[in-house]
Short mmCIF file of C-alpha atoms and ligand atoms in Angstrom, two decimals:
data_model
loop_
_atom_site.label_atom_id
_atom_site.label_comp_id
_atom_site.label_asym_id
_atom_site.label_seq_id
_atom_site.Cartn_x
_atom_site.Cartn_y
_atom_site.Cartn_z
CA UNK A 1 216.56 126.23 60.68
CA UNK A 2 216.66 128.90 63.22
CA UNK A 3 219.95 129.60 65.33
CA UNK A 4 219.93 128.77 68.72
CA UNK A 5 217.45 126.58 68.75
CA UNK A 6 217.21 122.69 71.05
CA UNK A 7 216.94 119.65 70.01
CA UNK A 8 213.40 119.86 71.46
CA UNK A 9 212.77 123.12 69.17
CA UNK A 10 213.95 121.31 66.12
CA UNK A 11 211.52 118.17 66.74
CA UNK A 12 208.27 120.27 67.07
CA UNK A 13 209.16 122.16 64.09
CA UNK A 14 210.16 119.06 61.88
CA UNK A 15 207.16 117.28 63.45
CA UNK A 16 205.15 120.02 62.22
CA UNK A 17 206.45 119.77 58.47
CA UNK A 18 205.89 116.17 58.19
CA UNK A 19 201.97 116.37 59.55
CA UNK A 20 200.96 116.82 55.89
CA UNK A 21 202.50 113.98 55.05
CA UNK A 22 202.23 111.18 57.49
CA UNK A 23 200.74 110.31 60.49
CA UNK A 24 203.36 109.69 62.58
CA UNK A 25 205.41 112.96 62.31
CA UNK A 26 206.84 113.01 65.96
CA UNK A 27 208.37 109.98 65.81
CA UNK A 28 209.15 110.32 62.11
CA UNK A 29 210.82 114.00 62.73
CA UNK A 30 212.70 112.20 65.92
CA UNK A 31 214.22 109.28 63.43
CA UNK A 32 215.06 112.02 61.23
CA UNK A 33 217.15 114.28 63.49
CA UNK A 34 218.46 111.41 65.15
CA UNK A 35 219.84 109.70 62.00
CA UNK A 36 221.02 113.33 61.05
CA UNK A 37 223.22 113.90 63.72
CA UNK A 38 224.27 109.91 64.08
CA UNK A 39 222.71 109.45 67.33
CA UNK A 40 220.01 106.50 68.42
CA UNK A 41 217.19 107.83 69.09
CA UNK A 42 217.25 107.04 72.67
CA UNK A 43 219.98 108.96 73.00
CA UNK A 44 218.46 112.02 70.81
CA UNK A 45 215.85 111.96 73.42
CA UNK A 46 218.08 111.92 76.17
CA UNK A 47 219.35 115.47 75.02
CA UNK A 48 216.75 117.18 74.43
CA UNK A 49 217.79 120.93 76.10
CA UNK A 50 220.73 120.62 73.91
CA UNK A 51 221.66 123.16 71.16
CA UNK A 52 221.29 121.98 67.68
CA UNK A 53 222.28 123.21 64.11
CA UNK A 54 219.36 121.62 62.08
CA UNK A 55 221.53 121.74 58.92
CA UNK A 56 222.40 118.35 58.91
CA UNK A 57 218.41 117.70 58.73
CA UNK A 58 217.42 119.81 56.16
CA UNK A 59 218.20 117.58 52.78
CA UNK A 60 216.84 114.54 54.49
CA UNK A 61 214.11 116.48 55.47
CA UNK A 62 213.31 117.65 51.92
CA UNK A 63 213.39 113.87 50.66
CA UNK A 64 211.05 112.96 53.57
CA UNK A 65 208.45 115.89 52.10
CA UNK A 66 208.58 114.55 48.85
CA UNK A 67 207.18 111.19 50.19
CA UNK A 68 210.41 109.08 49.96
CA UNK A 69 210.23 105.82 52.36
CA UNK A 70 212.66 106.66 55.56
CA UNK A 71 213.81 103.60 54.79
CA UNK A 72 215.77 104.74 51.71
CA UNK A 73 216.81 107.72 53.40
CA UNK A 74 218.34 105.58 56.14
CA UNK A 75 219.47 102.78 53.33
CA UNK A 76 217.70 100.21 55.73
CA UNK A 77 214.97 99.02 57.85
CA UNK A 78 214.08 96.26 60.14
CA UNK A 79 212.43 93.24 59.39
CA UNK A 80 211.55 90.39 61.74
CA UNK A 81 213.90 91.87 64.25
CA UNK A 82 216.74 92.30 61.56
CA UNK A 83 218.29 95.20 60.08
CA UNK A 84 218.41 94.71 55.96
CA UNK A 85 219.82 96.84 53.60
CA UNK A 86 217.44 98.20 51.57
CA UNK A 87 217.99 100.87 48.24
CA UNK A 88 215.53 102.29 45.95
CA UNK A 89 213.64 101.36 44.20
CA UNK A 90 213.34 98.04 45.37
CA UNK A 91 210.21 97.46 47.94
CA UNK A 92 210.86 98.65 51.46
CA UNK A 93 210.44 95.58 53.79
CA UNK A 94 207.06 95.99 55.12
CA UNK A 95 205.74 94.49 58.64
CA UNK A 96 202.71 92.55 56.93
CA UNK A 97 205.39 90.07 55.10
CA UNK A 98 206.68 89.12 57.96
CA UNK A 99 203.53 86.81 58.66
CA UNK A 100 205.31 85.41 55.78
CA UNK A 101 208.52 84.18 57.45
CA UNK A 102 206.20 83.33 60.23
CA UNK A 103 204.43 80.64 58.12
CA UNK A 104 207.38 79.21 56.45
CA UNK A 105 209.32 78.71 59.95
CA UNK A 106 206.01 77.01 61.42
CA UNK A 107 206.05 74.63 58.71
CA UNK A 108 209.98 73.86 58.90
CA UNK A 109 209.33 73.52 62.86
CA UNK A 110 206.93 70.78 62.49
CA UNK A 111 209.35 68.73 60.15
CA UNK A 112 211.53 65.96 61.86
CA UNK A 113 214.86 67.84 62.64
CA UNK A 114 216.98 65.88 60.27
CA UNK A 115 214.46 66.11 57.21
CA UNK A 116 216.46 67.94 53.98
CA UNK A 117 214.76 71.48 53.94
CA UNK A 118 215.66 73.25 50.31
CA UNK A 119 213.77 76.78 50.47
CA UNK A 120 213.05 78.89 47.18
CA UNK A 121 211.87 82.72 48.11
CA UNK A 122 210.79 83.82 44.21
CA UNK A 123 210.47 87.95 43.66
CA UNK A 124 212.91 87.81 46.69
CA UNK A 125 213.73 91.78 46.42
CA UNK A 126 215.54 93.09 48.88
CA UNK A 127 216.27 89.62 50.38
CA UNK A 128 214.39 90.22 53.53
CA UNK A 129 212.19 86.94 53.48
CA UNK A 130 214.64 84.34 52.62
CA UNK A 131 217.40 86.21 54.64
CA UNK A 132 214.94 86.05 57.86
CA UNK A 133 214.07 82.10 57.32
CA UNK A 134 217.07 81.40 57.51
CA UNK A 135 218.70 83.11 60.36
CA UNK A 136 215.85 80.90 62.43
CA UNK A 137 216.30 77.75 60.13
CA UNK A 138 220.34 77.58 59.59
CA UNK A 139 220.02 74.01 58.52
CA UNK A 140 217.34 75.14 55.33
CA UNK A 141 219.49 75.33 51.67
CA UNK A 142 217.91 78.50 50.51
CA UNK A 143 217.46 79.58 46.94
CA UNK A 144 216.19 83.16 45.78
CA UNK A 145 215.60 85.03 42.77
CA UNK A 146 214.86 88.52 41.14
CA UNK A 147 213.98 89.66 37.93
CA UNK A 148 216.29 92.75 38.94
CA UNK A 149 219.84 92.56 39.23
CA UNK A 150 220.12 95.05 42.01
CA UNK A 151 217.92 92.80 43.95
CA UNK A 152 219.97 89.87 44.03
CA UNK A 153 223.17 92.22 44.55
CA UNK A 154 220.92 93.38 47.60
CA UNK A 155 219.83 90.11 48.70
CA UNK A 156 223.95 88.99 48.42
CA UNK A 157 224.48 91.65 50.74
CA UNK A 158 221.79 91.18 53.19
CA UNK A 159 223.15 87.48 53.58
CA UNK A 160 226.19 88.34 54.07
CA UNK A 161 225.45 90.55 56.46
CA UNK A 162 223.21 87.96 58.53
CA UNK A 163 225.86 85.17 57.90
CA UNK A 164 223.33 83.20 55.55
CA UNK A 165 224.21 81.48 52.43
CA UNK A 166 221.61 82.01 50.06
CA UNK A 167 222.58 81.02 46.31
CA UNK A 168 220.47 83.94 44.17
CA UNK A 169 220.09 84.60 40.54
CA UNK A 170 218.65 86.88 38.22
CA UNK A 171 215.68 85.60 36.32
CA UNK A 172 211.84 84.70 35.79
CA UNK A 173 210.45 83.02 38.86
CA UNK A 174 212.03 79.29 39.02
CA UNK A 175 213.83 79.68 35.49
CA UNK A 176 217.34 80.76 37.50
CA UNK A 177 217.21 78.40 40.08
CA UNK A 178 216.24 74.82 38.35
CA UNK A 179 220.39 74.43 37.59
CA UNK A 180 220.76 74.58 41.28
CA UNK A 181 217.43 72.58 42.71
CA UNK A 182 214.14 71.08 40.82
CA UNK A 183 212.40 69.99 44.37
CA UNK A 184 211.48 72.38 46.78
CA UNK A 185 210.53 71.57 50.28
CA UNK A 186 209.03 75.26 50.35
CA UNK A 187 208.64 77.78 48.34
CA UNK A 188 207.62 81.38 49.41
CA UNK A 189 206.89 84.43 47.34
CA UNK A 190 205.90 88.21 47.95
CA UNK A 191 205.48 88.34 44.50
CA UNK A 192 203.84 91.48 42.88
CA UNK A 193 199.89 91.47 42.82
CA UNK A 194 198.62 95.00 42.76
CA UNK A 195 195.94 95.48 40.29
CA UNK A 196 196.93 97.93 37.98
CA UNK A 197 193.74 100.19 38.44
CA UNK A 198 194.57 100.91 42.10
CA UNK A 199 198.03 101.93 40.92
CA UNK A 200 196.29 105.72 41.38
CA UNK A 201 194.91 104.91 44.56
CA UNK A 202 198.10 104.17 46.57
CA UNK A 203 200.11 106.06 48.85
CA UNK A 204 202.83 108.52 46.96
CA UNK A 205 205.38 106.91 48.85
CA UNK A 206 204.99 103.66 46.72
CA UNK A 207 204.10 105.41 43.87
CA UNK A 208 206.98 108.09 43.68
CA UNK A 209 209.50 105.78 44.80
CA UNK A 210 209.12 101.90 44.68
CA UNK A 211 208.95 99.98 41.29
CA UNK A 212 205.96 99.45 39.93
CA UNK A 213 207.01 95.99 38.79
CA UNK A 214 207.54 94.90 42.10
CA UNK A 215 203.63 95.53 42.83
CA UNK A 216 201.23 95.57 39.68
CA UNK A 217 200.56 91.93 38.12
CA UNK A 218 197.86 92.76 35.61
CA UNK A 219 194.09 93.64 36.26
CA UNK A 220 193.10 91.45 38.95
CA UNK A 221 197.21 91.71 40.34
CA UNK A 222 196.90 87.83 39.82
CA UNK A 223 199.11 87.72 37.12
CA UNK A 224 202.35 86.49 38.17
CA UNK A 225 200.19 84.60 41.31
CA UNK A 226 199.03 82.65 38.66
CA UNK A 227 201.92 81.46 37.07
CA UNK A 228 203.79 80.74 40.26
CA UNK A 229 201.32 78.31 41.81
CA UNK A 230 201.39 75.66 38.81
CA UNK A 231 205.19 76.34 38.06
CA UNK A 232 205.59 75.84 42.21
CA UNK A 233 203.66 72.56 41.87
CA UNK A 234 206.19 71.06 39.34
CA UNK A 235 208.93 71.82 41.69
CA UNK A 236 207.70 71.02 45.20
CA UNK A 237 208.28 67.64 46.60
CA UNK A 238 204.77 65.89 47.73
CA UNK A 239 203.71 67.56 50.56
CA UNK A 240 205.95 70.48 50.41
CA UNK A 241 204.46 74.21 51.05
CA UNK A 242 203.91 77.25 49.06
CA UNK A 243 203.26 80.19 50.75
CA UNK A 244 202.11 83.47 48.92
CA UNK A 245 201.62 87.04 50.23
CA UNK A 246 198.30 88.55 48.75
CA UNK A 247 196.40 91.63 48.79
CA UNK A 248 192.96 92.37 49.97
CA UNK A 249 190.14 90.24 48.68
CA UNK A 250 192.53 88.05 46.87
CA UNK A 251 192.82 85.04 49.27
CA UNK A 252 189.27 83.17 48.18
CA UNK A 253 190.07 83.52 44.21
CA UNK A 254 193.92 81.83 44.88
CA UNK A 255 192.70 79.16 47.19
CA UNK A 256 190.21 78.01 44.16
CA UNK A 257 193.74 78.25 41.83
CA UNK A 258 195.71 76.40 44.53
CA UNK A 259 193.42 73.69 44.70
CA UNK A 260 192.88 73.15 40.85
CA UNK A 261 196.89 72.44 40.80
CA UNK A 262 197.07 70.12 43.48
CA UNK A 263 197.51 72.00 46.50
CA UNK A 264 195.78 70.74 49.93
CA UNK A 265 195.47 72.29 53.54
CA UNK A 266 194.94 75.66 52.11
CA UNK A 267 195.19 78.01 55.29
CA UNK A 268 194.72 81.74 55.18
CA UNK A 269 196.54 84.17 57.82
CA UNK A 270 195.50 87.67 58.45
CA UNK A 271 197.98 90.33 59.01
CA UNK A 272 197.74 93.01 61.94
CA UNK A 273 194.72 95.21 60.09
CA UNK A 274 192.49 91.70 59.73
CA UNK A 275 193.22 91.12 55.78
CA UNK A 276 193.56 87.51 54.66
CA UNK A 277 197.37 88.67 54.20
CA UNK A 278 199.25 85.19 53.41
CA UNK A 279 197.68 81.82 51.97
CA UNK A 280 199.88 78.57 52.39
CA UNK A 281 199.39 75.20 50.84
CA UNK A 282 200.78 71.77 50.41
CA UNK A 283 201.46 69.81 47.29
CA UNK A 284 199.07 66.83 47.10
CA UNK A 285 200.46 63.65 47.84
CA UNK A 286 200.75 61.65 44.12
CA UNK A 287 202.03 58.22 43.26
CA UNK A 288 205.76 57.73 41.87
N1 LIG B 1 202.03 95.27 50.31
C1 LIG B 1 202.10 96.07 49.30
C2 LIG B 1 201.52 97.81 49.32
O1 LIG B 1 201.61 98.08 50.22
C3 LIG B 1 202.37 95.56 47.76
C4 LIG B 1 203.43 94.45 47.89
C5 LIG B 1 203.32 93.62 46.59
O2 LIG B 1 202.74 94.15 45.97
N2 LIG B 1 203.94 92.33 46.73
O3 LIG B 1 200.95 98.09 48.09
#
């Protein structure tokens, strides 16, 4: 960075460098410089004519030019209006996953206020799904699992940050939750669902920095989902809801698997790109 430059100059130079790796270079330049200077974006933009020593920006810019997600550089990211701790290589919270939270909250809101409410979040990662649910459904008992120990730690940190109690344990899907609860009202998951063959076509922001284990699930991307559906059926009460995030073009296939395994009232929710992103269904009532 040159001597004597203003904040406006620094944003312009940084934005030009970021243009090769992002569609929103100006916004990212502002966010990175604001973070480097310990300012909010609004106060940065109120000081455009002030001189700045861009040295503090250099290491952050180098990381971003290596396609590192902003969420990892900042160590936190916003999801569902809440700020979450994020650390590599846990999946950064994505806007489309907010529809998973909305689906669960809409289901819970339609139930009697005094109904028991046990919610499981499988493959919880940073915990953004279960914690956002807990913030908006304070009466829910929350359970979460992930195969990674650092996901369990991060989920617990995020739960603490937002004053939500989550029983979270490391392990495979329901296995670590079984000692705590075996009859859920809701099972939610944003599991790995990317077909292995799609990996090389993904953005380097994902492939260079995020955990492939959180993304890839066999040839058609459904290896984990195929396991979750029957296991969820065993542990949901009659009428309980399973809600899953999906990849593009997986909805029909997953709906068929859910029907085969005793789910009804199957609904898809589109994300803002028009992709069927969330599927939900309720467990068909069985005679006791
Ligand atoms: N939507 C993610 C992506 O951008 C995938 C998340 C997942 O596999 N759960 O690739």
